[in-house]
PDB file of C-alpha atoms and ligand atoms in Angstrom:
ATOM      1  CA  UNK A   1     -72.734  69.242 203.744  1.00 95.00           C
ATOM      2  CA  UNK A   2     -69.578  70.798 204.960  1.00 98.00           C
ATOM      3  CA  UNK A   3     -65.997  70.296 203.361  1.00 98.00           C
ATOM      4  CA  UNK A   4     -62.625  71.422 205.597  1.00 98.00           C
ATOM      5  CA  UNK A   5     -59.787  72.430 203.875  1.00 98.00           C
ATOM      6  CA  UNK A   6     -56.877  72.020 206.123  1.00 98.00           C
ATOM      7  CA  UNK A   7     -55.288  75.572 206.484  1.00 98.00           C
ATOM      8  CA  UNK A   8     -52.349  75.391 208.461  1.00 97.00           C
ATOM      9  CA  UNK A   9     -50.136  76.243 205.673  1.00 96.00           C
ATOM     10  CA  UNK A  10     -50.207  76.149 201.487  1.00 97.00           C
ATOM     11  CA  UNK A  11     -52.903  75.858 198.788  1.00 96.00           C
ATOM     12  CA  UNK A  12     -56.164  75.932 201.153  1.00 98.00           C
ATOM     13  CA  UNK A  13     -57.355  79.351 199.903  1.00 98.00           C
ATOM     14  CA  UNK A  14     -57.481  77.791 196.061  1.00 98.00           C
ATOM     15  CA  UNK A  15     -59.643  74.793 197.216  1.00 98.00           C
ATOM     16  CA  UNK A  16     -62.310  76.797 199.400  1.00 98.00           C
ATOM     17  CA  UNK A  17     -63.006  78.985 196.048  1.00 98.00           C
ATOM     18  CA  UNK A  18     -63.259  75.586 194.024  1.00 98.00           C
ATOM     19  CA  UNK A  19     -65.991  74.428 196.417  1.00 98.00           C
ATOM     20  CA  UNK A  20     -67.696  77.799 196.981  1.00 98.00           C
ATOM     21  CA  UNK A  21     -67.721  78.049 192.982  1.00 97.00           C
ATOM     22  CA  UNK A  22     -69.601  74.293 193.456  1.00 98.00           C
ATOM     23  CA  UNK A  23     -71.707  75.822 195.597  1.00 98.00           C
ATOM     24  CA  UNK A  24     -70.441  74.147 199.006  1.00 98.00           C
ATOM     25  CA  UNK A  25     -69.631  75.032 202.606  1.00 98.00           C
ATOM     26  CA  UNK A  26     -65.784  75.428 202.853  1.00 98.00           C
ATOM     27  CA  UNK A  27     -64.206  75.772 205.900  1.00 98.00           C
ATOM     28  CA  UNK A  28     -60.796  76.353 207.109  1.00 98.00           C
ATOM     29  CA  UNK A  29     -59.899  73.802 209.501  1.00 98.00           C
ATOM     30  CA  UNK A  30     -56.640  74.994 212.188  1.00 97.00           C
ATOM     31  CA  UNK A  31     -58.218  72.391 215.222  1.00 96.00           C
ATOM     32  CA  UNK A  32     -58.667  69.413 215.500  1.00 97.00           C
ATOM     33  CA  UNK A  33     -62.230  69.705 216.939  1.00 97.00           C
ATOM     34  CA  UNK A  34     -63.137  71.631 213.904  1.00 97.00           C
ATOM     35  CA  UNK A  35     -63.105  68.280 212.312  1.00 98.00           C
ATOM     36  CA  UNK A  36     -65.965  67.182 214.041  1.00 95.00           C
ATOM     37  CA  UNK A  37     -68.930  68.965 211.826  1.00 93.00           C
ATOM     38  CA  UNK A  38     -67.679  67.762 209.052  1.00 98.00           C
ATOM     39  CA  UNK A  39     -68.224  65.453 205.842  1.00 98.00           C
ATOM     40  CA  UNK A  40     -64.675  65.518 204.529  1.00 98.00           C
ATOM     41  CA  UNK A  41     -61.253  67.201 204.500  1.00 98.00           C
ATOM     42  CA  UNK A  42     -58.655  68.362 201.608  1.00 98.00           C
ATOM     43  CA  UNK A  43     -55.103  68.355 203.120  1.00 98.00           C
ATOM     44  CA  UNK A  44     -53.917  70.800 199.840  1.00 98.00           C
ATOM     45  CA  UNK A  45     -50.380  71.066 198.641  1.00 98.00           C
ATOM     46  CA  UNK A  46     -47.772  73.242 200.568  1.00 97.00           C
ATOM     47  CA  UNK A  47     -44.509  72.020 202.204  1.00 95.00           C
ATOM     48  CA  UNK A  48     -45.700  68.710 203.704  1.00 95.00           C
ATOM     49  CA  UNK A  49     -42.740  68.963 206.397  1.00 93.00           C
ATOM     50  CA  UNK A  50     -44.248  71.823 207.977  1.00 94.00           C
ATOM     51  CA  UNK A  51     -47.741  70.761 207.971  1.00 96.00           C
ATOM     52  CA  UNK A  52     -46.851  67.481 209.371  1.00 94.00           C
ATOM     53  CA  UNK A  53     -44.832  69.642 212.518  1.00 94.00           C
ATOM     54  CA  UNK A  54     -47.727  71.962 212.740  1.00 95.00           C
ATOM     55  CA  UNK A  55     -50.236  68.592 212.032  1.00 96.00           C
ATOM     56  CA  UNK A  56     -48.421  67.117 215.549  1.00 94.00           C
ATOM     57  CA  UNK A  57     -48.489  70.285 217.213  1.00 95.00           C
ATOM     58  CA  UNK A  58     -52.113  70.610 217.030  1.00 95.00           C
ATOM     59  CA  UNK A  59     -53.028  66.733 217.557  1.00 96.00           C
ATOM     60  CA  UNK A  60     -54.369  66.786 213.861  1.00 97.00           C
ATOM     61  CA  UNK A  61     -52.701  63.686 213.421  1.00 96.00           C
ATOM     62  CA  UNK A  62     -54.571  61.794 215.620  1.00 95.00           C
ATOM     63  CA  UNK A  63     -57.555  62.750 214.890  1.00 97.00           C
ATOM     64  CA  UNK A  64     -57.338  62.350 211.336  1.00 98.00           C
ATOM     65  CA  UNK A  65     -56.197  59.115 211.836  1.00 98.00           C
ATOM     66  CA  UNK A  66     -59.228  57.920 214.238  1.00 98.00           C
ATOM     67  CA  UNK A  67     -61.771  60.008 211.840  1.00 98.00           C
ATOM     68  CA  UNK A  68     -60.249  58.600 208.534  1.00 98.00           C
ATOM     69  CA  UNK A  69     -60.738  54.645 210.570  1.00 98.00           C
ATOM     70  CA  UNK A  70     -64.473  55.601 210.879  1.00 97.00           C
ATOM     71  CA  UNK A  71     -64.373  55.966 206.816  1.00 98.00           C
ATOM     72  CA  UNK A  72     -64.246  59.553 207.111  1.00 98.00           C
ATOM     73  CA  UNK A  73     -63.194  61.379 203.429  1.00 98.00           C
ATOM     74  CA  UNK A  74     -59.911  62.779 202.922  1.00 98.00           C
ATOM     75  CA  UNK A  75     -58.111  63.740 200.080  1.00 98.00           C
ATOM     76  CA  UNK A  76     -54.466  64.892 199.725  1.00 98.00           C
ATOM     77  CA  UNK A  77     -53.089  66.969 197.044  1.00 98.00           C
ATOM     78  CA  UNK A  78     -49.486  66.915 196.592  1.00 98.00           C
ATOM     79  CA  UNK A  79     -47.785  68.018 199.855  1.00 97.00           C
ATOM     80  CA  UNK A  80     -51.763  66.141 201.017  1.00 98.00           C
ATOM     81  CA  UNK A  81     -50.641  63.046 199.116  1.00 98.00           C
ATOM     82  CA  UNK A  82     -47.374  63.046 201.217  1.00 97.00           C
ATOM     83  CA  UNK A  83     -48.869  63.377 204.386  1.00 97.00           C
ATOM     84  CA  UNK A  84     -51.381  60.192 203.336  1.00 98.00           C
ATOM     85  CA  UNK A  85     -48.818  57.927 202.224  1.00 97.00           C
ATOM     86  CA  UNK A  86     -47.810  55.159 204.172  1.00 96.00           C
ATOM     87  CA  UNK A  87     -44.350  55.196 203.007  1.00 94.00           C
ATOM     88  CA  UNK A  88     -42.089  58.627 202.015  1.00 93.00           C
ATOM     89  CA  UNK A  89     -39.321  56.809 200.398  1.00 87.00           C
ATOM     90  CA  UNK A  90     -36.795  59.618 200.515  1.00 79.00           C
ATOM     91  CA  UNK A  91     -37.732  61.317 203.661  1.00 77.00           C
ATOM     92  CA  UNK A  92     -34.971  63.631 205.891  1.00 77.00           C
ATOM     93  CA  UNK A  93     -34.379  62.639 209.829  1.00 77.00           C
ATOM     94  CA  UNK A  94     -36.068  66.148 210.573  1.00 77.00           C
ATOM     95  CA  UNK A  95     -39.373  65.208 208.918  1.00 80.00           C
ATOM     96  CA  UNK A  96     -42.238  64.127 211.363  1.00 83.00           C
ATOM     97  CA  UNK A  97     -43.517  60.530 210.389  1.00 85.00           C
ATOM     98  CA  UNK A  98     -46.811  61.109 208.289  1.00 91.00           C
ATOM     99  CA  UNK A  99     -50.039  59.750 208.919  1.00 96.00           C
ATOM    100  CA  UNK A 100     -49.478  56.786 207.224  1.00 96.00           C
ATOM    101  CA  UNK A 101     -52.811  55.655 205.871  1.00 98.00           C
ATOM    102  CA  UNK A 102     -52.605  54.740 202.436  1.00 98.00           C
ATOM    103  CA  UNK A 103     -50.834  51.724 200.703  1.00 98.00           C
ATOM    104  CA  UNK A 104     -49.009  53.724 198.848  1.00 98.00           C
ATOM    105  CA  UNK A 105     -45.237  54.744 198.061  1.00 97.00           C
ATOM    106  CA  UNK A 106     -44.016  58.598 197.777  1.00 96.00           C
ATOM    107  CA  UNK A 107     -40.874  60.078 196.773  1.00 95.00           C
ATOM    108  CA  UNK A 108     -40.845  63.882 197.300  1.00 94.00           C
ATOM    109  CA  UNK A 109     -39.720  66.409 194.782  1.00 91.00           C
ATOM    110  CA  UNK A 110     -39.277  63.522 192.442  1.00 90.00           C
ATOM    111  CA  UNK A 111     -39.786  65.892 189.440  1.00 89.00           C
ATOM    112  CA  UNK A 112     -36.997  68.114 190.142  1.00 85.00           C
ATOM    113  CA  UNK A 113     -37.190  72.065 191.758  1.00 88.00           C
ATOM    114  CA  UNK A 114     -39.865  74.724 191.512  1.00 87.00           C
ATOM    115  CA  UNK A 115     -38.714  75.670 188.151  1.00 88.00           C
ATOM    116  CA  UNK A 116     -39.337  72.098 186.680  1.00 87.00           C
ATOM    117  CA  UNK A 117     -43.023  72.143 187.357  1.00 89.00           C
ATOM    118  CA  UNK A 118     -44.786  71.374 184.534  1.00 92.00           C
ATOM    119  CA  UNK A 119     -48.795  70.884 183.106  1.00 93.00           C
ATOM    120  CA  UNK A 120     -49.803  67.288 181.637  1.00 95.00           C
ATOM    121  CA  UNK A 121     -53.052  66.357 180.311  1.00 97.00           C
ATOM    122  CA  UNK A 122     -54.301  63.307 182.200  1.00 97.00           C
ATOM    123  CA  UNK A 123     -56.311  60.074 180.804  1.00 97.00           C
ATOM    124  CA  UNK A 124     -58.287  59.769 184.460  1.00 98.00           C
ATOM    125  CA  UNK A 125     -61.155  56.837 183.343  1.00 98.00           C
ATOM    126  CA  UNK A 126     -62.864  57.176 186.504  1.00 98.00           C
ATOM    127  CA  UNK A 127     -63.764  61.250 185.275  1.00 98.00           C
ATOM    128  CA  UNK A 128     -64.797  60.617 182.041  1.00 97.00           C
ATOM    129  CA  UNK A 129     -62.975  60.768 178.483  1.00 96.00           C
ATOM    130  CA  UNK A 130     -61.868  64.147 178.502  1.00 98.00           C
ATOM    131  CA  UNK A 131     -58.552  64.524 179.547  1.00 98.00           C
ATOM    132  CA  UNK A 132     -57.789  66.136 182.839  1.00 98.00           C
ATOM    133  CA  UNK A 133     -55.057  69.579 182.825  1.00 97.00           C
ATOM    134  CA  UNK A 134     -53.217  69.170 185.379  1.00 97.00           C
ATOM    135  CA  UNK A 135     -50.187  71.131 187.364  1.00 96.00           C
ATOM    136  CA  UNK A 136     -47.191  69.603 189.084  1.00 97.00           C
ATOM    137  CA  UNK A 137     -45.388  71.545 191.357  1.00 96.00           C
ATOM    138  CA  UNK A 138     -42.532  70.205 193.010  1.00 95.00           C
ATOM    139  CA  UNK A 139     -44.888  67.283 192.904  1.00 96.00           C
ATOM    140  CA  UNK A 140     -44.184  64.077 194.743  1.00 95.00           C
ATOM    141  CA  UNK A 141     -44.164  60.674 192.163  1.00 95.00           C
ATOM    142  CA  UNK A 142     -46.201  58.224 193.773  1.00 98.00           C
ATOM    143  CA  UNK A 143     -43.815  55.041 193.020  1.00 97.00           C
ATOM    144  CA  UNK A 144     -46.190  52.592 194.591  1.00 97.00           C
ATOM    145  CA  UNK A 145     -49.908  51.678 194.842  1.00 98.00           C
ATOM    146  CA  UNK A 146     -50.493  48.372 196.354  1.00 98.00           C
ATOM    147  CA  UNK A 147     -54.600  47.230 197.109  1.00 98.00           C
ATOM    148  CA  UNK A 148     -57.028  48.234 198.641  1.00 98.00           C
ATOM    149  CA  UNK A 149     -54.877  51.367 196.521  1.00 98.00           C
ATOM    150  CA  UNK A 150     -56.370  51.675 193.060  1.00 98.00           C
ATOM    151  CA  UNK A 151     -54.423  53.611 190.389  1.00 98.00           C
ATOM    152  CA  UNK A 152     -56.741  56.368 188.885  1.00 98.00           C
ATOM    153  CA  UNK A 153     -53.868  58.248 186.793  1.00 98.00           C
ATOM    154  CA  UNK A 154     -50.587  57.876 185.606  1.00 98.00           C
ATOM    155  CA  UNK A 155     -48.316  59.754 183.466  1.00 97.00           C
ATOM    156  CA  UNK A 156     -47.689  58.880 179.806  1.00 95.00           C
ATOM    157  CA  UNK A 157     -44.906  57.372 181.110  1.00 95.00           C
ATOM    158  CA  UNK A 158     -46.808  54.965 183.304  1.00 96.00           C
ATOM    159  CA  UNK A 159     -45.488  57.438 186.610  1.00 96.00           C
ATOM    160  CA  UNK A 160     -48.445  56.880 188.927  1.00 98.00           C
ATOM    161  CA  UNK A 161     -50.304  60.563 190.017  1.00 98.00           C
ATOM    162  CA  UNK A 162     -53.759  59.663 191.177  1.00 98.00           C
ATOM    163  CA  UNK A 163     -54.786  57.109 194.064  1.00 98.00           C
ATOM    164  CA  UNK A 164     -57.903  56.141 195.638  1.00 98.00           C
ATOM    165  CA  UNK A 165     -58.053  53.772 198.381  1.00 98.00           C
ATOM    166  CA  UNK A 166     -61.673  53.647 199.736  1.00 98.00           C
ATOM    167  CA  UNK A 167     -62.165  57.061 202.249  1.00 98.00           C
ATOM    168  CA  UNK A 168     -59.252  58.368 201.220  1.00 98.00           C
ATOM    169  CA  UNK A 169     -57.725  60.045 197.865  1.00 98.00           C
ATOM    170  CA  UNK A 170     -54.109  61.275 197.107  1.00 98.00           C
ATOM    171  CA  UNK A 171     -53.466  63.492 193.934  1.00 98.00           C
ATOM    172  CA  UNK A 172     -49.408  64.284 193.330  1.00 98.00           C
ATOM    173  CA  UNK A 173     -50.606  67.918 191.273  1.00 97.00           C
ATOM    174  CA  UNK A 174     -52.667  70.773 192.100  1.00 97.00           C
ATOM    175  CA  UNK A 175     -56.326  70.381 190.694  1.00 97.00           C
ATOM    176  CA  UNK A 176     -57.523  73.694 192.201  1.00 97.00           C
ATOM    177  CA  UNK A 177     -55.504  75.543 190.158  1.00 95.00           C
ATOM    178  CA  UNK A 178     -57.508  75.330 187.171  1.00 91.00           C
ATOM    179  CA  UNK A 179     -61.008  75.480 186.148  1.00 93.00           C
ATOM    180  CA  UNK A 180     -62.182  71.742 185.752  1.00 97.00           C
ATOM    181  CA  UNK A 181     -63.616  70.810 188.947  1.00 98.00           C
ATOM    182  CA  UNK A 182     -64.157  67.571 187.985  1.00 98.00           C
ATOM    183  CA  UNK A 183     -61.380  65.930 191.111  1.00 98.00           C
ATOM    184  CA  UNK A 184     -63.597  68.434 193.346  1.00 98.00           C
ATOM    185  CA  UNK A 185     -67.036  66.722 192.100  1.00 98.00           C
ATOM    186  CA  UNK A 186     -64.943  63.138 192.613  1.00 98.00           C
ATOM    187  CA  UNK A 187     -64.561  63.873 196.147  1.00 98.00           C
ATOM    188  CA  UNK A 188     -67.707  65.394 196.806  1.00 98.00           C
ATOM    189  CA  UNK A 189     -69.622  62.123 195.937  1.00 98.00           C
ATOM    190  CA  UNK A 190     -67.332  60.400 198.395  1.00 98.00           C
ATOM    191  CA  UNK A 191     -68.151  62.907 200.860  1.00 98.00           C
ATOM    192  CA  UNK A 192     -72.044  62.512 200.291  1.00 98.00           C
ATOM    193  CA  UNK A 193     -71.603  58.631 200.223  1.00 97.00           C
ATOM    194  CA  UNK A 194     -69.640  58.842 203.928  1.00 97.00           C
ATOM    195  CA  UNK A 195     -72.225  61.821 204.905  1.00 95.00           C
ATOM    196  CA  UNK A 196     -75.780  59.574 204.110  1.00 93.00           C
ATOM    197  CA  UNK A 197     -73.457  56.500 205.920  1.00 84.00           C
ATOM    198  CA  UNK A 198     -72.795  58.114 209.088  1.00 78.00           C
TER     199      UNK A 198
HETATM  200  N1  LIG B   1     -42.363  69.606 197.499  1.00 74.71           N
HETATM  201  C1  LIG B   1     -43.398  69.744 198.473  1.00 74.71           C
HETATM  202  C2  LIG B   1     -43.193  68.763 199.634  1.00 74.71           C
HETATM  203  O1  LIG B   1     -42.454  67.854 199.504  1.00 74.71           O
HETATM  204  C3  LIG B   1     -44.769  69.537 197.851  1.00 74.71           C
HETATM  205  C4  LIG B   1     -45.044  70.629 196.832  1.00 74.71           C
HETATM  206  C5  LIG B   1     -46.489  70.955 196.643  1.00 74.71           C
HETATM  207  O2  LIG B   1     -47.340  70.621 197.465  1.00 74.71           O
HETATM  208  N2  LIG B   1     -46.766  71.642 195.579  1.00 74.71           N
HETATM  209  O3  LIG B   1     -43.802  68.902 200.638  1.00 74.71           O
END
């Protein structure tokens, strides 16, 4: 089984050592026909406006979009979880539309600026009891989640920061930054489930 990480810009590097350290094949994906081999992609945090240029540029976006109908895994991690939304509720005119394939709602920098970002420990049911550390950078608040979306985090304060909607799974923090892979393992079931499918 092989995992892309998308690695046109951001966090990639962090997410190809979480999967090596799982013992998986990482690769970074630039084209769109590198998509083909694959079992599943991580679109990892970054600055989602330039992905999303760089995303058009490349005809990533359509791909991803045909590959993710097919069932295809794909899993978005904070600037990710922006380009998976459906809706970007405070957008800018100069930011490409996203690929639009979850039912969920995301406002960008909704925690405030680089020097807000903070650590939470996470209740996440579908991981098991023990709480999940996780980091927020300039993270996006998902404000939204309407079926097929299911909530698998929130906040203390009920803010919404986990997702999964069948194929696809949006995270508004960074879970390769620390040493509990247990979002990575998540993802890699999905991605055996679509691979013994296909
Ligand atoms: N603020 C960034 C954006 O809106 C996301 C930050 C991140 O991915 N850590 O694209």
């Amino acid at each position: 089984m092989k995992i892309g990480v998308l690695a046109l810009q951001g966090a990639f590097a962090e997410h190809i050592c979480v999967l090596e350290r799982l013992g998986v094949k990482a690769v970074a994906v630039r084209r769109a026909e590198e998509l083909d081999a694959l079992s599943g992609l991580i679109i990892p945090g970054g600055e989602s406006t330039t992905m999303l240029k760089l995303a058009g540029i490349y005809h990533l976006d359509e791909k991803l979009k045909a590959l993710s109908a097919k069932g295809f895994p794909i899993w978005g991690t904070c600037a990710g979880a922006i380009l998976l939304a459906g809706e970007v509720g405070n957008t800018n005119p100069n930011m490409p539309a996203g690929l639009g394939l979850m039912k969920i709602v995301v406002r960008r920098n909704a925690f405030g600026r680089q020097v807000d970002s903070f650590e939470d420990k996470l209740k996440v049911p579908a991981l098991g009891e023990a709480p999940f550390p996780a980091v927020f950078i300039r993270a996006p608040l998902i404000e939204s989640a309407e079926p097929p979306a299911e909530v698998l985090a929130r906040l203390g304060n009920g803010a919404i920061v986990a997702v999964r909607q069948d194929n696809l799974l949006a995270t508004s923090f960074h879970p390769e930054l620390g040493l509990d892979d247990r979002f990575h393992c998540y993802f890699l079931k999905m991605a055996e489930a679509y691979q013994a499918y296909r």
